[in-house]
Coordinates of C-alpha atoms in Angstrom, one line a residue:
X1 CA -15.8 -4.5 21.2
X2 CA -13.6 -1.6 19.3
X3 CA -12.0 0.8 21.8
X4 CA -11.5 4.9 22.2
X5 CA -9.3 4.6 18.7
X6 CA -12.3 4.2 15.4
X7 CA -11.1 1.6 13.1
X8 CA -11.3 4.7 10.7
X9 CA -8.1 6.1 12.4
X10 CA -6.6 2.8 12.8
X11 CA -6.6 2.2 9.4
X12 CA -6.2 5.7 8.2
X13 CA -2.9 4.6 8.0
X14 CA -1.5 2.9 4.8
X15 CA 1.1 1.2 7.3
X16 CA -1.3 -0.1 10.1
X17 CA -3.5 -0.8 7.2
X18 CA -0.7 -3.0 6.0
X19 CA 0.0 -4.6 9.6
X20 CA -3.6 -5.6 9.8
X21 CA -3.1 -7.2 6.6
X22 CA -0.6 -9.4 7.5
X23 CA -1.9 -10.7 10.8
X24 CA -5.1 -11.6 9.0
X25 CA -3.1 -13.8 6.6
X26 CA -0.9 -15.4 9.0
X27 CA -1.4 -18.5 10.9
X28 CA -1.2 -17.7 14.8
X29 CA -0.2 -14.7 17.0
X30 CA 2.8 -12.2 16.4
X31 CA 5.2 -10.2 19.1
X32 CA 5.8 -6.8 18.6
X33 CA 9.7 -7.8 17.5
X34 CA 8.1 -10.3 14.8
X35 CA 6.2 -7.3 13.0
X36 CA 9.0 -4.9 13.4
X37 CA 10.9 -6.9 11.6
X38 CA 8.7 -8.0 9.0
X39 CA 8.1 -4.1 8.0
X40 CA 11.2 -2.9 9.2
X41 CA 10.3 -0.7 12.1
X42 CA 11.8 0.4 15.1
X43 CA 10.1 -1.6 18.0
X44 CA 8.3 1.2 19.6
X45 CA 6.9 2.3 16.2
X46 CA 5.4 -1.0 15.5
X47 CA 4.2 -1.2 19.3
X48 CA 2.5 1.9 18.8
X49 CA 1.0 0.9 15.4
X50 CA -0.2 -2.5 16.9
X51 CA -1.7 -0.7 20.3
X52 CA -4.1 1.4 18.0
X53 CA -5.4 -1.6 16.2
X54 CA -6.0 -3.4 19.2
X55 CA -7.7 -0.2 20.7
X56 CA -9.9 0.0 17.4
X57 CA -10.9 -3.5 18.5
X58 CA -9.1 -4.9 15.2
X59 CA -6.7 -7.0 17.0
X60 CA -6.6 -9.4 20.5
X61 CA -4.2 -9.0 22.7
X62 CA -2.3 -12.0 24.8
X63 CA 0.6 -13.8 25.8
X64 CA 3.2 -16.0 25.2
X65 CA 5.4 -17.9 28.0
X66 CA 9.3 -18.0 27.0
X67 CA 10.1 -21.3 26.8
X68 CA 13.2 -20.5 29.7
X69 CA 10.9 -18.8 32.2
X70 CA 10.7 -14.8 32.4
X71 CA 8.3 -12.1 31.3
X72 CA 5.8 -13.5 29.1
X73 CA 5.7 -11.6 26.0
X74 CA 2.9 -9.7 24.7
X75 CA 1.5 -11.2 20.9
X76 CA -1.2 -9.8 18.8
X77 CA -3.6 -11.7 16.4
X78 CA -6.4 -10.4 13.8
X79 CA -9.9 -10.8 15.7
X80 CA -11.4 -13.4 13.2
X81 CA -15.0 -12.0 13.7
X82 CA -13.6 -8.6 12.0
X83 CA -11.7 -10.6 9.8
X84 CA -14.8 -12.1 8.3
X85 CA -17.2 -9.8 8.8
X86 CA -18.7 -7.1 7.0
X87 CA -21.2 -4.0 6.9
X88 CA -24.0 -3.7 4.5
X89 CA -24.6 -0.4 3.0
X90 CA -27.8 -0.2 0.9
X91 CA -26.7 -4.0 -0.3
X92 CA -23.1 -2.8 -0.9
X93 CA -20.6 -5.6 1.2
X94 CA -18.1 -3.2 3.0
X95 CA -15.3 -4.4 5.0
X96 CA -16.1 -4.3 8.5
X97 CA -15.1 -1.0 10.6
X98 CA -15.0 1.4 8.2
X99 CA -11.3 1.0 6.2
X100 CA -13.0 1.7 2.5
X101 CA -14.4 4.5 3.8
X102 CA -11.4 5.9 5.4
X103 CA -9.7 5.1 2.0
X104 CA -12.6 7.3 0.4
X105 CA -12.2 9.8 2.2
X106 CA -8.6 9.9 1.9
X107 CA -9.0 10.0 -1.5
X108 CA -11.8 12.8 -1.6
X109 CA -9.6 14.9 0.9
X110 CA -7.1 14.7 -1.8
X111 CA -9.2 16.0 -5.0
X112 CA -9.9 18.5 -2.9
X113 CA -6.6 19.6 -2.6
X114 CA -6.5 19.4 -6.7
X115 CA -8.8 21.8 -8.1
X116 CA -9.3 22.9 -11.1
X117 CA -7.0 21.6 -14.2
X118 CA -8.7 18.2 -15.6
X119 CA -12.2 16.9 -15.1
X120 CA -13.0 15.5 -12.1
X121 CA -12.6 12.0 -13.4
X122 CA -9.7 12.3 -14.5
X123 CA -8.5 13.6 -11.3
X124 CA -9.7 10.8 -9.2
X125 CA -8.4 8.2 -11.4
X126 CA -4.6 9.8 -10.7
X127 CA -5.1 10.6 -7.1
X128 CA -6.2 6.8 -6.9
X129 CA -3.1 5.7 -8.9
X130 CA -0.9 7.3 -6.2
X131 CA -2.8 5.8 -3.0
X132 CA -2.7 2.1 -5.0
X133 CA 1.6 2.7 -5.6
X134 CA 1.6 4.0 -1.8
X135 CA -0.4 0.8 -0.5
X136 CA 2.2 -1.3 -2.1
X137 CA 4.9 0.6 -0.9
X138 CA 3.6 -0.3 2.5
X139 CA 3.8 -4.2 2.0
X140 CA 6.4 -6.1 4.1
X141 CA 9.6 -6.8 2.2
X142 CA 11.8 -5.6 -1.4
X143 CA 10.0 -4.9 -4.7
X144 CA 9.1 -8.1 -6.6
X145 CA 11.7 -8.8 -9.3
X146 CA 9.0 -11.0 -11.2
X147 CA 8.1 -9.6 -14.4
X148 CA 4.5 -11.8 -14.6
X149 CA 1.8 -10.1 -15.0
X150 CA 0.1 -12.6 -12.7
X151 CA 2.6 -12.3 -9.8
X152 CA 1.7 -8.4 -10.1
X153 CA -1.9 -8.6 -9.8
X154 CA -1.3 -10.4 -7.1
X155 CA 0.6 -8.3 -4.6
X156 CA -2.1 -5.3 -5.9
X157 CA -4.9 -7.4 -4.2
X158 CA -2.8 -8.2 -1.4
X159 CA -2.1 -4.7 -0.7
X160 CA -6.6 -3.5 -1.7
X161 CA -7.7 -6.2 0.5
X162 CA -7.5 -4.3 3.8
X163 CA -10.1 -2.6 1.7
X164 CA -11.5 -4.9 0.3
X165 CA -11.7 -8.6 1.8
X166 CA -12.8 -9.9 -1.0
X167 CA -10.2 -8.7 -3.8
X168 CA -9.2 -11.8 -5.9
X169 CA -6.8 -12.8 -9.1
X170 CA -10.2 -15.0 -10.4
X171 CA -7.6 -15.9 -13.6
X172 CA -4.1 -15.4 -15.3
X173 CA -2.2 -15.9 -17.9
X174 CA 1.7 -15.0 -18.4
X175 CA 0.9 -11.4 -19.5
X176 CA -2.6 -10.7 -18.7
X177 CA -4.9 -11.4 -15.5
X178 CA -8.8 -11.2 -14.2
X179 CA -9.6 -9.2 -11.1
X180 CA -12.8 -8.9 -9.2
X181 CA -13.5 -8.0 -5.5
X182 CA -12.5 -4.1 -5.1
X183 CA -15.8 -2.4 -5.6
X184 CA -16.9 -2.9 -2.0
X185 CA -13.6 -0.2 -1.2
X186 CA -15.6 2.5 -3.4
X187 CA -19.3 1.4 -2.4
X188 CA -20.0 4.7 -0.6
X189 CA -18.9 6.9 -4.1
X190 CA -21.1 3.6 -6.0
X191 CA -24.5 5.4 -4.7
X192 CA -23.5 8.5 -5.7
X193 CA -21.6 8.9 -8.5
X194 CA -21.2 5.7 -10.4
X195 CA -18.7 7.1 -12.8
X196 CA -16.8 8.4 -10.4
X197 CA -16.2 5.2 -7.9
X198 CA -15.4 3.3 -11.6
X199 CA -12.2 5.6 -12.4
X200 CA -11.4 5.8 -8.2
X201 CA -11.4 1.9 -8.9
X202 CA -9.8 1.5 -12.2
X203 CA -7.1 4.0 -10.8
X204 CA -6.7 1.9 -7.5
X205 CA -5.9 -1.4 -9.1
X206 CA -3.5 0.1 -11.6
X207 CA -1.8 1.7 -9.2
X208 CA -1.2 -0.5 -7.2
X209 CA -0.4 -3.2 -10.0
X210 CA 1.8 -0.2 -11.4
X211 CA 4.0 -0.2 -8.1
X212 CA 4.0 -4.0 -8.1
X213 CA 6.1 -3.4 -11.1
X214 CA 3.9 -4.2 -14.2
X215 CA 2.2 -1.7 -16.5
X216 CA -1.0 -2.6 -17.7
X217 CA -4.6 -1.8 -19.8
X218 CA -7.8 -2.5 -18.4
X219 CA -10.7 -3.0 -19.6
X220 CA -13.5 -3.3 -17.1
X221 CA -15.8 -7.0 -18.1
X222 CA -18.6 -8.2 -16.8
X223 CA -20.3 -8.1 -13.4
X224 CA -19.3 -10.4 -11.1
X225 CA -20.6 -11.4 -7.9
X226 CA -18.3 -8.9 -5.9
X227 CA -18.9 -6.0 -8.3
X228 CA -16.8 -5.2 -11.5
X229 CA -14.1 -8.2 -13.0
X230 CA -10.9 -6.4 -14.7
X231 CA -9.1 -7.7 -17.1
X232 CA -5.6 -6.2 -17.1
X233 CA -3.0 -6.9 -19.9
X234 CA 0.7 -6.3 -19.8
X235 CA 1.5 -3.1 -22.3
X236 CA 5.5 -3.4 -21.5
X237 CA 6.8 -5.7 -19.7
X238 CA 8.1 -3.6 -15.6
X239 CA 7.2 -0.4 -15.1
X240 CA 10.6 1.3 -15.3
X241 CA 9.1 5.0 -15.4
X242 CA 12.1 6.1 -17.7
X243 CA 10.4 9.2 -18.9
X244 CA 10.8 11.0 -15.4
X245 CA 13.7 13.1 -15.5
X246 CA 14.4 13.2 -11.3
X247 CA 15.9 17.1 -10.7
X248 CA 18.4 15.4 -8.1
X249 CA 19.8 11.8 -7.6
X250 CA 20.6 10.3 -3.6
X251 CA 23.3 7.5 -3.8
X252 CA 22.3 6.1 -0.4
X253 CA 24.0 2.9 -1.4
X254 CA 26.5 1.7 1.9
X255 CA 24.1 3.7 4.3
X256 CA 22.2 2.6 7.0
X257 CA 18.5 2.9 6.5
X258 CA 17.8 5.4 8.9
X259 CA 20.9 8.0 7.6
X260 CA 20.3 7.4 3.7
X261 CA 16.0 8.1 4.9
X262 CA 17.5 11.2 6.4
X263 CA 20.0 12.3 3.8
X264 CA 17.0 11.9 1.5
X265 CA 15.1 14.7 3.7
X266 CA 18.2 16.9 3.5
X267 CA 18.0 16.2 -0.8
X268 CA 14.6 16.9 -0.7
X269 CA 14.7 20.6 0.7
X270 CA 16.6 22.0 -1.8
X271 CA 13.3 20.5 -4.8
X272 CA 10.4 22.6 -5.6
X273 CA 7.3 21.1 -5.6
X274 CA 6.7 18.6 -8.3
X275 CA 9.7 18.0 -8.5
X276 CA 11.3 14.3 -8.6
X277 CA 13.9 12.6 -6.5
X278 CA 16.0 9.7 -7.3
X279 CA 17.1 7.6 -4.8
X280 CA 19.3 4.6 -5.5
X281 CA 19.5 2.1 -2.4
X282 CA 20.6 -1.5 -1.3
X283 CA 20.0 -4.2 0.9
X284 CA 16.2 -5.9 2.0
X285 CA 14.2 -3.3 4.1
X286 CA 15.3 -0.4 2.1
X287 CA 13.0 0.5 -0.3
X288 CA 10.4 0.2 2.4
X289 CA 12.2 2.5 5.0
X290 CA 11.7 5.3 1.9
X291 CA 8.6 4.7 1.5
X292 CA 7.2 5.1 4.3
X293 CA 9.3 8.5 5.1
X294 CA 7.4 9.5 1.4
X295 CA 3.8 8.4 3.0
X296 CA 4.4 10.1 6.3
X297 CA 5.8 13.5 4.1
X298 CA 2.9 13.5 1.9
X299 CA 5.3 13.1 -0.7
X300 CA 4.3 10.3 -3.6
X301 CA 6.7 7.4 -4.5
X302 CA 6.0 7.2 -8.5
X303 CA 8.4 3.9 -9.4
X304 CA 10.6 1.3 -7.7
X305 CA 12.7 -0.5 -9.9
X306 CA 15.9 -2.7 -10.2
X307 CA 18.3 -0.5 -11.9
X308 CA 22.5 -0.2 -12.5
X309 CA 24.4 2.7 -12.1
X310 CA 26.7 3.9 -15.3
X311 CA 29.2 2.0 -14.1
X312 CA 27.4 -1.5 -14.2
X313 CA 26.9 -1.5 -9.9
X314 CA 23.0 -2.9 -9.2
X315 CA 20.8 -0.9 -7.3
X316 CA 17.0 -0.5 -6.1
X317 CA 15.8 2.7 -7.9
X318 CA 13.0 5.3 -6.2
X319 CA 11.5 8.2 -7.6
X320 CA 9.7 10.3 -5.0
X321 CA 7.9 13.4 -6.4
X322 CA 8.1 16.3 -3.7
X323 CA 4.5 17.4 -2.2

């Protein structure tokens, strides 16, 4: 039974939708200290994030004795009948609560704010581009440093599937890969505007395969039983974004993650917007402590890569664009 919180609200959120994620995939319950860590939160953040779910009814709530007596601690697991059930909207499978068409109208909100310039189309498939780089950004742990195409497609439909239960790698290869599974997270554009939900579609999965690391074509195939199957095909190897020239560089290298986050606000001031920050960083959590500064500025992270500096030193490269 869902709570005063919608499960539009819960997951409205790129990180909770990421959370809920996570706890659907693992095996047993989680504390608050075991998700914190996993996406690199302070404890009350991730208490916070975990209290909404559980209010939207997306997560139980229970116990868990310490083994040397004490206060039991409080642990959270994924509700399995949300987990595997879903909606039906005029035959369309949607994932249960609401998420796709949170992410929808996300996405609408944000044409909206884009008007004029390019045809509508074209619009939606880059504001979907962004929200697919920004739900990868919100996965637990450092950018993959894999450079299969088949690894790639598979951290995209990790990161959709909150949308979309049923997003799946159906087949790869070493530079190409076959997805199906995502059109229930545009079903309620499908109705409407067919041509639209494909680009809002197309632009998700490349997106989010395009923040996983990989650049790819794709070409849309034949029906499947979860809507369209893409085929995507590697076109280069990592996305290393080299034709962004950032109008100011962070070294946030030998910070903590909470000063170089805030040094990056301080950077950020002085850029118009559109324009591009570079942030080189270090150490596992990082990348994800930027990211989710970018989501919660409104700002978009357009490439995370493994880079050196000019003097040969290794670093994890960002580029945020300023909102």
């Amino acid at each position: 039974m869902s709570g005063t919180v919608s499960v539009t609200r819960a997951l409205g959120s790129s990180t909770r939708a990421g959370i809920y994620d996570h706890l659907r995939q693992v095996d047993g319950a989680l504390t608050v200290r075991d998700v914190a860590d996993t996406f690199d939160l302070h404890p009350n953040v991730a208490r916070t994030h975990l209290g909404l779910l559980a209010e939207a009814g997306l997560l139980t709530v229970g116990q868990r004795k310490h083994p040397g007596g004490g206060r039991p601690a409080r642990v959270y697991r994924a509700r399995p009948e949300v987990e595997d059930d879903h909606a039906v909207l005029d035959g369309a499978a949607q994932p249960a609560g609401g998420a796709a068409a949170a992410l929808m109208v996300r996405l609408l909100v944000t044409l909206l704010d884009r008007p004029g310039g390019p045809p509508l189309v074209a619009r939606a498939l880059e504001a979907s581009r962004d929200e697919g780089r920004r739900l990868v950004s919100a996965l637990p742990g450092d950018p993959p440093t894999s450079r299969a195409t088949s690894d790639a497609a598979q951290r995209a439909v990790r990161a959709i599937r909150a949308y979309a239960p049923d997003a799946r790698v159906d087949r790869a290869g070493s530079d190409w890969a076959e997805v199906s599974g995502l059109s229930p997270a545009v079903a309620l554009v499908e109705r409407l505007d067919p041509a639209l939900a494909e680009a809002l579609e197309r632009g998700l999965l490349a997106g989010a395969t395009e923040g996983s690391g990989v650049m790819v074509d794709l070409a849309e195939t034949s029906g499947g039983v979860h809507g369209r199957v893409w085929r995507m095909r590697a076109t280069g190897g990592r996305a290393p974004r080299s034709t962004i020239s950032p109008a100011a560089t962070l070294d946030a290298r030998g910070q903590t993650r909470d000063s170089g986050v805030v040094e990056a606000m301080r950077a950020m001031t002085d850029l118009r917007a559109g324009d591009v920050l570079e942030v080189l960083a270090e150490g596992p959590g990082s990348p994800a402590s930027f990211a989710r500064w970018a989501d919660r500025a409104g700002h978009a992270l357009v490439a995370v890569e493994r880079a050196q500096d000019a003097g040969g030193r290794p670093a994890i490269r960002l580029l945020i664009e300023k909102a």
